[in-house]
Coordinates of N, CA and C in Angstrom, one line a residue:
X1 N 40.1 -43.1 98.3 CA 40.3 -42.2 97.1 C 41.4 -41.3 97.3
X2 N 42.0 -40.9 96.3 CA 43.1 -40.0 96.3 C 42.6 -38.6 96.4
X3 N 43.5 -37.7 97.0 CA 43.1 -36.3 97.2 C 42.8 -35.6 95.8
X4 N 43.7 -36.0 94.8 CA 43.5 -35.3 93.5 C 42.2 -35.7 92.9
X5 N 41.8 -37.0 93.1 CA 40.5 -37.5 92.5 C 39.3 -36.8 93.1
X6 N 39.4 -36.6 94.4 CA 38.3 -35.9 95.1 C 38.3 -34.4 94.7
X7 N 39.5 -33.8 94.6 CA 39.5 -32.4 94.2 C 39.0 -32.3 92.7
X8 N 39.3 -33.2 91.9 CA 38.8 -33.2 90.5 C 37.3 -33.2 90.5
X9 N 36.7 -34.2 91.2 CA 35.3 -34.3 91.3 C 34.6 -33.0 91.8
X10 N 35.2 -32.5 92.8 CA 34.6 -31.2 93.4 C 34.7 -30.1 92.4
X11 N 35.8 -30.0 91.6 CA 36.0 -29.0 90.6 C 34.9 -29.2 89.5
X12 N 34.6 -30.4 89.1 CA 33.6 -30.7 88.1 C 32.2 -30.2 88.7
X13 N 31.9 -30.6 89.9 CA 30.6 -30.2 90.5 C 30.5 -28.6 90.5
X14 N 31.6 -28.0 91.0 CA 31.6 -26.5 91.1 C 31.4 -25.9 89.7
X15 N 32.0 -26.5 88.7 CA 31.9 -25.9 87.3 C 30.6 -26.1 86.7
X16 N 29.9 -27.2 86.9 CA 28.7 -27.5 86.1 C 27.4 -27.3 86.9
X17 N 27.5 -27.3 88.2 CA 26.2 -27.2 89.0 C 25.4 -25.9 88.7
X18 N 26.0 -24.7 88.6 CA 25.1 -23.5 88.3 C 24.4 -23.7 87.0
X19 N 25.1 -24.2 86.0 CA 24.4 -24.3 84.7 C 23.4 -25.4 84.7
X20 N 23.6 -26.5 85.3 CA 22.6 -27.6 85.4 C 21.4 -27.2 86.2
X21 N 21.6 -26.4 87.2 CA 20.5 -25.8 88.0 C 19.5 -25.0 87.2
X22 N 20.1 -24.3 86.2 CA 19.2 -23.5 85.3 C 18.4 -24.4 84.4
X23 N 19.0 -25.6 84.0 CA 18.3 -26.4 83.0 C 17.3 -27.4 83.6
X24 N 17.5 -27.7 84.9 CA 16.7 -28.7 85.6 C 15.2 -28.3 85.5
X25 N 14.9 -27.1 85.5 CA 13.5 -26.6 85.5 C 12.8 -27.1 84.2
X26 N 13.5 -27.5 83.2 CA 12.9 -27.9 81.9 C 12.6 -29.4 81.9
X27 N 13.0 -30.2 82.9 CA 12.8 -31.6 83.0 C 11.3 -32.0 82.9
X28 N 10.4 -31.4 83.7 CA 9.0 -31.8 83.5 C 8.5 -31.6 82.1
X29 N 8.9 -30.5 81.5 CA 8.4 -30.2 80.1 C 9.0 -31.2 79.1
X30 N 10.3 -31.6 79.3 CA 11.0 -32.5 78.4 C 10.3 -33.9 78.6
X31 N 10.0 -34.3 79.8 CA 9.3 -35.6 80.0 C 7.9 -35.6 79.3
X32 N 7.2 -34.5 79.4 CA 5.9 -34.4 78.8 C 5.9 -34.5 77.3
X33 N 6.9 -33.8 76.7 CA 7.0 -33.7 75.3 C 7.8 -34.8 74.6
X34 N 8.3 -35.8 75.4 CA 9.2 -36.8 74.9 C 8.6 -37.6 73.7
X35 N 7.4 -37.8 73.7 CA 6.8 -38.6 72.6 C 5.8 -37.8 71.7
X36 N 5.9 -36.5 71.8 CA 5.0 -35.6 70.9 C 5.9 -34.6 70.2
X37 N 5.2 -33.9 69.3 CA 5.9 -33.0 68.4 C 6.0 -31.6 69.1
X38 N 7.2 -31.0 68.8 CA 7.4 -29.7 69.4 C 7.6 -28.7 68.2
X39 N 7.1 -29.0 67.0 CA 7.3 -28.2 65.9 C 6.0 -28.2 65.0
X40 N 5.6 -27.1 64.6 CA 4.5 -27.0 63.6 C 5.0 -26.4 62.3
X41 N 4.4 -26.8 61.2 CA 4.9 -26.3 59.9 C 3.9 -25.2 59.5
X42 N 4.4 -24.0 59.3 CA 3.6 -22.9 58.9 C 3.8 -22.6 57.5
X43 N 2.7 -22.3 56.8 CA 2.8 -22.0 55.4 C 1.4 -21.4 55.0
X44 N 1.4 -20.6 53.9 CA 0.2 -20.0 53.4 C -0.5 -21.0 52.6
X45 N -1.2 -21.9 53.2 CA -1.9 -23.0 52.4 C -3.1 -22.4 51.7
X46 N -3.1 -22.5 50.5 CA -4.2 -22.0 49.6 C -4.1 -20.6 49.2
X47 N -3.4 -19.7 49.9 CA -3.3 -18.3 49.5 C -2.3 -18.2 48.4
X48 N -1.2 -18.7 48.5 CA -0.1 -18.7 47.5 C 0.4 -20.1 47.2
X49 N 0.4 -20.4 46.0 CA 0.9 -21.7 45.6 C 2.4 -21.9 45.7
X50 N 3.1 -20.7 45.7 CA 4.6 -20.8 45.7 C 5.2 -20.4 47.1
X51 N 4.4 -20.4 48.1 CA 5.0 -20.1 49.4 C 5.8 -21.3 50.0
X52 N 6.8 -21.0 50.8 CA 7.6 -22.0 51.3 C 7.2 -22.3 52.8
X53 N 6.8 -23.5 53.1 CA 6.5 -23.7 54.5 C 7.8 -23.7 55.4
X54 N 7.7 -23.3 56.6 CA 8.8 -23.3 57.5 C 8.4 -23.7 58.9
X55 N 9.3 -24.2 59.7 CA 8.9 -24.8 61.0 C 8.8 -23.6 62.0
X56 N 7.8 -23.8 62.9 CA 7.6 -22.9 64.1 C 7.8 -23.8 65.3
X57 N 8.8 -23.5 66.1 CA 9.1 -24.3 67.3 C 8.3 -23.9 68.5
X58 N 8.1 -24.8 69.4 CA 7.4 -24.6 70.7 C 8.2 -23.5 71.4
X59 N 7.6 -22.6 72.1 CA 8.2 -21.5 72.8 C 9.1 -22.0 73.9
X60 N 8.7 -23.1 74.6 CA 9.5 -23.6 75.7 C 10.8 -24.3 75.2
X61 N 10.7 -24.9 74.0 CA 11.9 -25.5 73.4 C 12.9 -24.4 73.1
X62 N 12.4 -23.3 72.5 CA 13.3 -22.1 72.2 C 13.9 -21.5 73.4
X63 N 13.1 -21.5 74.5 CA 13.7 -21.0 75.8 C 14.8 -21.9 76.3
X64 N 14.5 -23.2 76.2 CA 15.5 -24.2 76.6 C 16.8 -24.0 75.8
X65 N 16.7 -23.9 74.5 CA 17.8 -23.8 73.6 C 18.6 -22.5 73.9
X66 N 17.9 -21.4 74.1 CA 18.6 -20.1 74.5 C 19.3 -20.3 75.8
X67 N 18.7 -20.9 76.8 CA 19.3 -21.1 78.1 C 20.6 -22.0 78.0
X68 N 20.5 -23.0 77.2 CA 21.7 -23.9 77.0 C 22.8 -23.1 76.4
X69 N 22.5 -22.2 75.4 CA 23.5 -21.4 74.7 C 24.2 -20.4 75.6
X70 N 23.5 -20.1 76.7 CA 24.1 -19.1 77.7 C 24.9 -19.8 78.8
X71 N 25.0 -21.1 78.7 CA 25.8 -21.8 79.7 C 27.2 -22.2 79.2
X72 N 28.0 -22.8 80.1 CA 29.3 -23.3 79.6 C 29.2 -24.8 79.2
X73 N 28.0 -25.3 79.0 CA 27.7 -26.7 78.6 C 27.9 -26.9 77.1
X74 N 28.1 -25.9 76.3 CA 28.2 -26.1 74.9 C 29.7 -26.3 74.6
X75 N 30.0 -27.3 73.7 CA 31.4 -27.6 73.3 C 31.4 -27.6 71.8
X76 N 32.0 -26.6 71.2 CA 32.0 -26.6 69.7 C 32.9 -27.7 69.2
X77 N 33.7 -28.3 70.0 CA 34.5 -29.4 69.6 C 33.9 -30.8 69.8
X78 N 32.6 -30.8 69.9 CA 31.9 -32.1 70.1 C 32.2 -33.2 69.2
X79 N 32.5 -33.0 67.9 CA 32.9 -34.1 67.0 C 34.0 -34.9 67.5
X80 N 34.9 -34.3 68.3 CA 36.1 -35.0 68.9 C 35.5 -36.1 69.9
X81 N 34.6 -35.7 70.7 CA 34.0 -36.6 71.7 C 33.3 -37.8 70.9
X82 N 32.6 -37.5 69.8 CA 31.9 -38.5 69.1 C 32.9 -39.5 68.5
X83 N 34.1 -39.0 68.0 CA 35.0 -39.9 67.4 C 35.8 -40.7 68.5
X84 N 36.1 -40.0 69.6 CA 36.8 -40.6 70.7 C 36.0 -41.8 71.4
X85 N 34.7 -41.6 71.5 CA 33.9 -42.6 72.1 C 33.1 -43.4 71.1
X86 N 33.4 -43.2 69.8 CA 32.8 -44.0 68.7 C 31.2 -43.9 68.8
X87 N 30.7 -42.7 68.9 CA 29.3 -42.5 69.0 C 28.8 -42.3 67.5
X88 N 28.0 -43.2 67.0 CA 27.5 -43.1 65.6 C 26.0 -43.0 65.5
X89 N 25.3 -43.7 66.4 CA 23.8 -43.7 66.3 C 23.2 -43.2 67.6
X90 N 21.9 -43.0 67.5 CA 21.2 -42.4 68.7 C 21.3 -43.5 69.8
X91 N 21.3 -44.8 69.5 CA 21.4 -45.8 70.6 C 22.8 -45.7 71.2
X92 N 23.8 -45.4 70.4 CA 25.2 -45.2 71.0 C 25.2 -44.0 72.0
X93 N 24.5 -43.0 71.6 CA 24.4 -41.8 72.4 C 23.7 -42.1 73.7
X94 N 22.6 -42.8 73.7 CA 21.8 -43.1 74.8 C 22.6 -44.1 75.8
X95 N 23.3 -45.0 75.2 CA 24.2 -45.9 76.1 C 25.3 -45.1 76.7
X96 N 25.9 -44.1 76.0 CA 26.9 -43.3 76.6 C 26.4 -42.4 77.7
X97 N 25.2 -41.9 77.5 CA 24.5 -41.1 78.5 C 24.3 -41.9 79.8
X98 N 23.8 -43.1 79.6 CA 23.5 -44.0 80.7 C 24.8 -44.3 81.5
X99 N 25.9 -44.5 80.8 CA 27.2 -44.9 81.5 C 28.0 -43.8 82.1
X100 N 27.6 -42.6 81.7 CA 28.5 -41.4 82.1 C 28.4 -41.2 83.6
X101 N 29.5 -41.0 84.2 CA 29.6 -40.6 85.6 C 30.1 -39.2 85.7
X102 N 30.5 -38.8 86.9 CA 31.0 -37.4 87.1 C 32.2 -37.1 86.2
X103 N 33.0 -38.2 85.9 CA 34.2 -38.0 85.1 C 33.8 -38.0 83.6
X104 N 32.6 -38.4 83.3 CA 32.1 -38.4 81.9 C 31.2 -37.2 81.5
X105 N 31.3 -36.1 82.3 CA 30.5 -35.0 82.0 C 30.9 -34.4 80.6
X106 N 32.1 -34.6 80.1 CA 32.4 -34.1 78.8 C 31.7 -34.8 77.7
X107 N 31.3 -36.1 77.9 CA 30.5 -36.8 77.0 C 29.1 -36.3 77.0
X108 N 28.6 -36.0 78.1 CA 27.2 -35.4 78.2 C 27.2 -34.0 77.5
X109 N 28.2 -33.2 77.8 CA 28.3 -31.9 77.1 C 28.4 -32.1 75.6
X110 N 29.2 -33.1 75.1 CA 29.3 -33.3 73.7 C 28.0 -33.6 73.0
X111 N 27.3 -34.5 73.7 CA 26.0 -35.0 73.1 C 25.0 -33.8 73.1
X112 N 24.9 -33.1 74.2 CA 24.0 -31.9 74.3 C 24.4 -30.9 73.2
X113 N 25.7 -30.7 73.0 CA 26.2 -29.7 72.0 C 25.8 -30.1 70.6
X114 N 25.9 -31.4 70.3 CA 25.6 -31.8 69.0 C 24.2 -31.4 68.6
X115 N 23.3 -31.7 69.5 CA 21.8 -31.4 69.2 C 21.5 -29.9 69.3
X116 N 22.1 -29.2 70.2 CA 21.8 -27.7 70.3 C 22.5 -27.0 69.1
X117 N 23.7 -27.2 68.9 CA 24.4 -26.5 67.8 C 24.0 -27.0 66.5
X118 N 23.7 -28.3 66.3 CA 23.3 -28.9 65.1 C 21.9 -28.3 64.7
X119 N 21.1 -28.0 65.7 CA 19.8 -27.5 65.4 C 19.8 -26.1 64.9
X120 N 20.9 -25.4 65.0 CA 21.0 -24.1 64.4 C 21.0 -24.1 62.9
X121 N 21.4 -25.2 62.3 CA 21.4 -25.3 60.8 C 20.5 -26.4 60.4
X122 N 20.2 -27.4 61.2 CA 19.3 -28.4 60.8 C 18.2 -28.5 61.9
X123 N 17.1 -27.9 61.7 CA 16.0 -27.8 62.7 C 15.6 -29.1 63.2
X124 N 15.7 -30.1 62.5 CA 15.2 -31.4 62.9 C 16.0 -31.9 64.1
X125 N 17.2 -31.4 64.3 CA 18.0 -31.9 65.5 C 17.4 -31.5 66.8
X126 N 16.7 -30.4 66.9 CA 16.1 -30.0 68.1 C 14.9 -30.9 68.4
X127 N 14.1 -31.2 67.4 CA 13.0 -32.1 67.6 C 13.4 -33.5 67.9
X128 N 14.5 -34.0 67.3 CA 15.1 -35.3 67.6 C 15.6 -35.3 69.0
X129 N 16.2 -34.2 69.5 CA 16.7 -34.1 70.9 C 15.6 -34.2 71.9
X130 N 14.4 -33.7 71.6 CA 13.2 -33.8 72.5 C 12.6 -35.2 72.3
X131 N 12.2 -35.6 71.1 CA 11.4 -36.8 70.9 C 12.3 -38.0 71.1
X132 N 13.6 -38.0 70.9 CA 14.5 -39.1 71.2 C 14.9 -39.1 72.6
X133 N 14.4 -38.2 73.4 CA 14.8 -38.2 74.9 C 16.3 -37.9 75.1
X134 N 16.9 -37.3 74.2 CA 18.4 -37.0 74.4 C 18.5 -35.8 75.4
X135 N 17.8 -34.7 75.2 CA 17.9 -33.6 76.1 C 17.5 -34.0 77.5
X136 N 16.4 -34.8 77.6 CA 15.9 -35.3 78.9 C 16.9 -36.1 79.6
X137 N 17.5 -37.1 78.9 CA 18.4 -38.0 79.6 C 19.7 -37.3 79.9
X138 N 20.2 -36.4 79.1 CA 21.4 -35.7 79.4 C 21.3 -34.8 80.6
X139 N 20.2 -34.0 80.7 CA 20.0 -33.1 81.8 C 19.8 -34.0 83.1
X140 N 19.0 -35.0 83.0 CA 18.8 -35.9 84.1 C 20.1 -36.5 84.6
X141 N 20.9 -37.0 83.7 CA 22.2 -37.6 84.1 C 23.1 -36.6 84.7
X142 N 23.2 -35.4 84.2 CA 24.0 -34.4 84.8 C 23.6 -34.1 86.2
X143 N 22.3 -33.9 86.4 CA 21.7 -33.7 87.7 C 22.1 -34.8 88.7
X144 N 21.9 -36.0 88.2 CA 22.2 -37.2 89.0 C 23.6 -37.2 89.5
X145 N 24.5 -37.0 88.5 CA 26.0 -37.0 88.8 C 26.4 -35.9 89.8
X146 N 25.8 -34.7 89.6 CA 26.1 -33.6 90.5 C 25.6 -33.9 91.9
X147 N 24.3 -34.4 92.0 CA 23.7 -34.6 93.3 C 24.4 -35.7 94.1
X148 N 25.0 -36.7 93.3 CA 25.7 -37.7 94.0 C 26.9 -37.2 94.8
X149 N 27.6 -36.2 94.2 CA 28.8 -35.6 94.8 C 28.6 -34.3 95.5
X150 N 27.3 -33.8 95.6 CA 27.1 -32.6 96.2 C 25.7 -32.6 96.8
X151 N 25.1 -31.4 97.1 CA 23.8 -31.3 97.7 C 22.8 -31.4 96.5
X152 N 21.5 -31.8 96.9 CA 20.5 -31.9 95.8 C 20.2 -30.6 95.1
X153 N 19.9 -30.7 93.9 CA 19.5 -29.6 93.0 C 18.0 -29.4 93.1
X154 N 17.6 -28.2 93.4 CA 16.1 -28.0 93.6 C 15.6 -27.4 92.3

């Protein structure tokens, strides 16, 4: 391997490891909730006929979203990643996550960003991120990539 290649990998590890360490603690919860609902619909059923129901999200999901928002893992330019890698469907996203190595961390960031930022305006994006195993697979793959080139994340 060339020295620049090794230096680049080490730079990626140093950049992402602290943020991934914060998110790894959500992996058991994401595994548990992968096939269940993380949102309840709240409305005044029967009291008022004209009330508007609204979603109430699981507290752990909201903690996860806030934690991601405080990291450097959000990329507001994620549509560029989607067009560059021709990601159109959820299956495309899952394949891209599976193939991503340490040099593909920008792809993982882009996919994570789409669901976190998209959920700010379309609430269903957060539930799709959990039920579709997107959040779980992205965090797992980031952890795997970093641990391959560094020490294990606890």
